Structures are given as structure tokens and as C-alpha cells.
Amino acid sequence: HFDVVVVGGGSAGSVLAARLSENDDRQVALIEAGVAPTDPDIAKPAMWPFIQGRDYDWAYETVPQPGTANRIHPWPRGRVLGGSSCLHAMAHVRGHPDDFAVWAEATGSDRWSYDGLLPGFLRSERFSGGASELHGGDGPLPVWLPDEEVNPVVRAYIAAGHERGVPTLPDHNGRNLNGTSPNSLTIRDGKRVSVADAYLTDDVRARPNLTILTGVSVHRLVIDGNRVTGLAVTRDGRDETITGDEIILSTGSVATPLLLMRSGLGDPDVLRRAGVECRLSRPAIGQNLHDHLLGAGNVYRSSQAVPPTKLQHSESLMYLNAADITEAKGVPDIVLGCVTGPSVSESFAAVAPGFAYTFLFGVTHPSSRGYLSIGGPDLHDKPVIDPAYLQTDHDRTTFRRALDVAREIGSAQALTAWKAEELLPGPGVRTTAEIDDFIARAVITHHHPVGTCRMGKDADAIVDADLRFNGLDNLSIVDASVIPTITSGPVHAAVLAIAETFAAGRR
Ligand code: FAD
């Protein structure tokens, strides 16, 4: 029996286990389905696109998406200590302050504003540029801003943005986000640093009040009245119950709503169809699913060899106001990313690397909202994941604009030493119908699903401003699922700040 049981040793769960066990009067358990990583490729930053689908990936997939030419999208998620931070692309981007103003409004709590989260952002990071008002210098997670390692074609793309009047940013983690900079990366000495590497150090693991249980899958919550009395798990092939006074779910945007549903919390009709008895009707669990997409891509044949990446291929994000790409203030609408090779969805024939580079393009604040649910009562029943990609005019129109801007940057003078020709979509793709068709076939997930257990002050919100589950006394959720609306950029930094902020409230 533990005081606190954290379920899921991924990005948020690793932070919580480390921070909550700083209080040595508290007995903390961390339960993770996967085990500690053994694959040496995880640590190699340039390998990140190639390790998906290995045995430490939950390897979810969406249902066919009408908005993306009826394609099924693979959704990798880490099943390993460190969770998705062992698979992710290592880009560290907090988001724009206005992104968090929406969270503060939704919850009625300034804790979730940018300034409310800033201490959490600072506590988590060890910035290569040192500590300042906006950066942490001695946190667990290295955040490294590369310099001479940045690829020459990426430098030319940054210069192309500059030529078109795009602001230059010192990095992506200040108060302004419109503009461009090399990506800050969670890499140290050329190696990926997962959140487990950063937070669950040997010293932390040696704490007598912290128990880390790996290879333990949680099937469902055991509920008695208004309390979760335990967790039904499989450990070494045997069914067991683990008990705790307080249970915190950090199983992520996909697994957290599925675990709640398997436990009888959700939409009664959906649960009945899946063969689960409903204990508490909470139809909003699994709703509000949204994600960033990236067009892959606006690909160019290069007139000179593009040197291989020294980083992780996608080296610089450019955030832009769609109406005026020179605008420095305010929240961005579109994003470009420069990849040092060809990057295409499965719809297109692969282009040989070496003489190609790509601009990925995307929408920072999609308005499409989907739903995910269990497909059956058991952990290994395939879930139904429907992100409802590109279902709104806003998303389709803004995507067209993002491709336009990619092409505008691609035709700048600063890239003339590189550009031989545009390969994709190619000069033949010009009309709105042709462009929409290209986008539908080109988009891939940016891997940021959020929102399925959103925080809020309204009765339908799944967790309140303290991240306590609405309807049970001793259950909290702390992971990417509580994000009510997506940030402008990759969400990992925000997930860590959420976990840091929650833990600070429990000191
Ligand atoms: P996770 O880190 O996924 O942790 C959930 C944990 O719970 C996992 O370890 C899982 O095994 C465990 N678990 C699940 N179910 C059970 C169960 N039933 N029993 C026991 N344990 C369970 N973000 C960025 O900011 N920058 C990027 O460059 C970036 N690139 C990405 C690239 C990829 C391929 C992926 C997959 C993600 C990327 N992300 C990126 C997103 C980011 O990694 C995630 O948003 C973040 O890691 C989510 O953290 P989490 O704690 O919510 O969930």
C-alpha cells in the first residue's frame, strides 16, 4: 500500500515520481507497463523516425480519416520507462503566452496561465544558454540550443525567412513565438535525454520511499463508492491489486481515457457496446481529441549535396501569423519546419536522400475535434481513435495558406544556391482543388494528441483546476490529456510544466 500511486512512467509520470518522492514522509509508487529502455537506437537523435513500431511502441492507429483521403494514421506512443519522451523528436517549444491564457480562462485559475506555469517551465530545464528570467539553468532536463551544428540548408531557410521579413527569435522559449530559430533540443552530448533519464536518476531511484514497478500493466481502476481503492494489474503474468490513498493517472492522451472507460467511466452507450458496465456516466471522456498535422511535404530537389543532419533532421520551426508573416506579436496561426532531407507521407514515392530538403507546413490551432474510445473491455482491445482531421473550413483554409507560405519561403533568393526544382506538390498543383487534394494526401501527425480529459471549471470538464477527477475523491490526472486546447507548438514542454506545477502544489 502506498500514499500515492502514479500510473504511467512516461513524460509526466517520471516528473511526478521524482518530485512527489522529494518528501520522504510520502510513499510513492510509479507503475509502468513497459520496462527500462534497452534499444541503443533510442539515444541516437537522428534515429527517432526509424524506431517507431518497435516492441516498446503501443503503435496505435486512427480510423480512416475522410479529411485525409481516407488514410489511417499510425500514432506511436512509448511503452517504456520514459514513455513517449523515448520516441519523440526532442524539440522543446513552450508555446505562446496566449495559448495558456485560454487554459486559465477554461479553469478560472491563473496557475495555468503562462506566468503561472513559468516557474514549472524553469524548474524543469537546464538551458544551454544559462539561467535567466525566462530560462532555468539547473533543472533536470537539458535544453540545448544548437549553433554551428545547424545544417547549411537550414541556415539558408532561416535566411530566406529573414529576407521575407520573418522575425528572428533567439530561441522558441521566450514570450514571442512568431519568427524562426534553430530548434531547442532535449539532447546532451549528442544523445537523447528522456524524461526518465533526466528525472529518475540513480539518486532518485535509490530513495527508500520511491518504488518503481516496470512491466506492470494496469487494466482498470477498482472503485468503491466515490473512491478508487486500487488498481487491477498484471505483474509477471499474475493478476494483482495495487492499493494507494491517492491515484494519479499519467498514462497519456490515448491511454488515460481508455483506462477510465475500461473502469466504467464514460459514455454509457459506448461502454455498453464495448461490453463494460457503466459506473459513472461521463460522456466527455475521450471527447475534444485534437492534434497537430504537418504537410509532408513541400519537397525540393537540391542543386548541391545536402549534408546529413547532425541533429534530428527537422532542425528549425518557423511560427507565423497567417495574415502577415512579418508580424512579431501575438499567437501564430501556421508553422513551417525545415527538414534536411526528403520528408513525404506514405502517399508519395520516396525521394532519395542526399539531394533534397523539405519544408513541413502546418496549422498551429486546428479547430477540428474528434473522439477516442475503447473497442472492448480489455487493455489489448484495439481502441477507436478518430481525431477528425481537417474537418473544419478553418483548418483547410489555414493549411492552404501554410503551403503558400512554404512555397514563398522556398522561392526566396537566400535559397537559390540550393533550389534546383520543387518536387512536391510540384508546379502542376495550383488550383484550390489540386492543393486540397495534395494536402489531404500529404498530412501526417505531428504526434501531439491532447485534450481527451480536459481541465476546466465547467461541469463537463474531466478534471478541475487542481487536476482532480470530477466525480471521484482520490483520483487525479496529470498528463497531455488534460490540455484543454493545444499550444502553438510541440506539447512536451507544456506537459512537463503541468506535472511540475501539479507537484509544486503537493509539496
Ligand atoms: P507518455 O509520455 O506517452 O506516457 C504515458 C506512459 O504510460 C507510457 O510510458 C506508457 O507505457 C504508460 N502506460 C500507458 N498505459 C498504461 C497502462 N495501462 N498500465 C501501465 N502503464 C501504462 N513533443 C514535443 O514537444 N516535441 C517533439 O519533438 C515531439 N515529437 C514527438 C514525436 C513522436 C514520435 C511522439 C510519439 C511524440 C512526440 N511529441 C513531441 C509529443 C510528446 O512526446 C508527448 O506529448 C508527451 O511525451 C506525452 O507525455 P505523457 O506523460 O502525457 O504520456
mmCIF file of C-alpha atoms and ligand atoms in Angstrom, residues 7-13 31-34 48 52 58 76-80 82-85 87-91 216-218 250-253 255 262 379 446-448 479-480 490-493 495, ligand 1:
data_model
loop_
_atom_site.group_PDB
_atom_site.id
_atom_site.type_symbol
_atom_site.label_atom_id
_atom_site.label_comp_id
_atom_site.label_asym_id
_atom_site.label_seq_id
_atom_site.Cartn_x
_atom_site.Cartn_y
_atom_site.Cartn_z
ATOM 1 C CA VAL A 7 0.243 5.209 -13.188
ATOM 2 C CA GLY A 8 2.408 5.614 -16.310
ATOM 3 C CA GLY A 9 6.162 6.228 -16.200
ATOM 4 C CA GLY A 10 6.210 8.495 -19.240
ATOM 5 C CA SER A 11 6.931 12.204 -19.523
ATOM 6 C CA ALA A 12 4.525 13.451 -16.842
ATOM 7 C CA GLY A 13 4.759 10.346 -14.641
ATOM 8 C CA ILE A 31 3.748 1.858 -12.303
ATOM 9 C CA GLU A 32 4.808 1.455 -15.916
ATOM 10 C CA ALA A 33 3.671 -1.135 -18.463
ATOM 11 C CA GLY A 34 6.994 -1.061 -20.300
ATOM 12 C CA TRP A 48 13.858 8.956 -33.963
ATOM 13 C CA GLN A 52 8.560 3.673 -34.271
ATOM 14 C CA TRP A 58 1.973 0.984 -28.282
ATOM 15 C CA PRO A 76 3.300 5.854 -31.978
ATOM 16 C CA ARG A 77 3.373 6.177 -28.151
ATOM 17 C CA GLY A 78 6.150 4.927 -25.901
ATOM 18 C CA ARG A 79 5.621 1.766 -23.828
ATOM 19 C CA VAL A 80 8.860 2.068 -21.917
ATOM 20 C CA GLY A 82 10.269 7.454 -20.123
ATOM 21 C CA GLY A 83 7.166 6.903 -22.264
ATOM 22 C CA SER A 84 6.831 8.985 -25.402
ATOM 23 C CA SER A 85 9.917 11.015 -24.453
ATOM 24 C CA LEU A 87 10.276 8.199 -29.092
ATOM 25 C CA HIS A 88 9.751 11.899 -29.563
ATOM 26 C CA ALA A 89 11.627 14.281 -31.836
ATOM 27 C CA MET A 90 13.200 16.196 -28.921
ATOM 28 C CA ALA A 91 12.022 19.687 -29.964
ATOM 29 C CA VAL A 216 3.190 -3.864 -14.794
ATOM 30 C CA SER A 217 0.086 -3.192 -16.905
ATOM 31 C CA VAL A 218 -2.908 -1.519 -15.311
ATOM 32 C CA SER A 250 -0.231 9.794 -16.218
ATOM 33 C CA THR A 251 -0.874 7.300 -18.975
ATOM 34 C CA GLY A 252 -1.221 9.961 -21.688
ATOM 35 C CA SER A 253 -3.838 11.372 -24.070
ATOM 36 C CA ALA A 255 -4.320 5.540 -22.672
ATOM 37 C CA ARG A 262 -12.361 0.192 -19.048
ATOM 38 C CA LEU A 379 -6.303 -3.477 -22.295
ATOM 39 C CA HIS A 446 2.980 15.933 -35.627
ATOM 40 C CA HIS A 447 2.423 13.489 -32.707
ATOM 41 C CA HIS A 448 0.687 15.886 -30.327
ATOM 42 C CA ASP A 479 -0.578 14.189 -18.499
ATOM 43 C CA ALA A 480 -1.189 15.545 -22.006
ATOM 44 C CA PRO A 490 5.003 20.698 -29.778
ATOM 45 C CA VAL A 491 3.414 19.976 -26.405
ATOM 46 C CA HIS A 492 6.133 18.194 -24.455
ATOM 47 C CA ALA A 493 7.479 21.240 -22.608
ATOM 48 C CA VAL A 495 3.317 18.504 -20.298
HETATM 49 P P1 FAD B 1 3.594 9.349 -22.313
HETATM 50 O O1 FAD B 1 4.925 10.006 -22.264
HETATM 51 O O2 FAD B 1 3.136 8.713 -23.531
HETATM 52 O O3 FAD B 1 3.498 8.421 -21.042
HETATM 53 C C1 FAD B 1 2.474 7.508 -20.797
HETATM 54 C C2 FAD B 1 3.082 6.295 -20.114
HETATM 55 O O4 FAD B 1 2.036 5.493 -19.567
HETATM 56 C C3 FAD B 1 3.872 5.401 -21.071
HETATM 57 O O5 FAD B 1 5.136 5.131 -20.529
HETATM 58 C C4 FAD B 1 3.011 4.153 -21.174
HETATM 59 O O6 FAD B 1 3.720 2.964 -21.423
HETATM 60 C C5 FAD B 1 2.318 4.137 -19.821
HETATM 61 N N1 FAD B 1 1.054 3.405 -19.838
HETATM 62 C C6 FAD B 1 0.035 3.579 -20.713
HETATM 63 N N2 FAD B 1 -0.978 2.727 -20.413
HETATM 64 C C7 FAD B 1 -0.578 2.023 -19.333
HETATM 65 C C8 FAD B 1 -1.196 1.019 -18.546
HETATM 66 N N3 FAD B 1 -2.422 0.571 -18.818
HETATM 67 N N4 FAD B 1 -0.504 0.493 -17.493
HETATM 68 C C9 FAD B 1 0.740 0.955 -17.188
HETATM 69 N N5 FAD B 1 1.370 1.917 -17.903
HETATM 70 C C10 FAD B 1 0.712 2.446 -18.957
HETATM 71 N N6 FAD B 1 6.568 16.676 -28.285
HETATM 72 C C11 FAD B 1 7.404 17.722 -28.309
HETATM 73 O O7 FAD B 1 7.228 18.674 -27.549
HETATM 74 N N7 FAD B 1 8.442 17.781 -29.193
HETATM 75 C C12 FAD B 1 8.660 16.805 -30.112
HETATM 76 O O8 FAD B 1 9.622 16.882 -30.869
HETATM 77 C C13 FAD B 1 7.765 15.702 -30.126
HETATM 78 N N8 FAD B 1 7.888 14.720 -31.054
HETATM 79 C C14 FAD B 1 7.143 13.584 -30.931
HETATM 80 C C15 FAD B 1 7.416 12.504 -31.777
HETATM 81 C C16 FAD B 1 6.781 11.276 -31.562
HETATM 82 C C17 FAD B 1 7.070 10.118 -32.479
HETATM 83 C C18 FAD B 1 5.857 11.119 -30.481
HETATM 84 C C19 FAD B 1 5.198 9.808 -30.190
HETATM 85 C C20 FAD B 1 5.557 12.211 -29.665
HETATM 86 C C21 FAD B 1 6.196 13.443 -29.875
HETATM 87 N N9 FAD B 1 5.953 14.542 -29.051
HETATM 88 C C22 FAD B 1 6.744 15.641 -29.135
HETATM 89 C C23 FAD B 1 4.871 14.518 -28.044
HETATM 90 C C24 FAD B 1 5.344 14.207 -26.630
HETATM 91 O O9 FAD B 1 6.328 13.208 -26.621
HETATM 92 C C25 FAD B 1 4.125 13.749 -25.800
HETATM 93 O O10 FAD B 1 3.127 14.735 -25.861
HETATM 94 C C26 FAD B 1 4.466 13.509 -24.336
HETATM 95 O O11 FAD B 1 5.564 12.644 -24.200
HETATM 96 C C27 FAD B 1 3.247 12.964 -23.615
HETATM 97 O O12 FAD B 1 3.539 12.744 -22.262
HETATM 98 P P2 FAD B 1 2.528 11.953 -21.344
HETATM 99 O O13 FAD B 1 3.168 11.897 -19.999
HETATM 100 O O14 FAD B 1 1.182 12.541 -21.487
HETATM 101 O O15 FAD B 1 2.429 10.492 -21.985
#
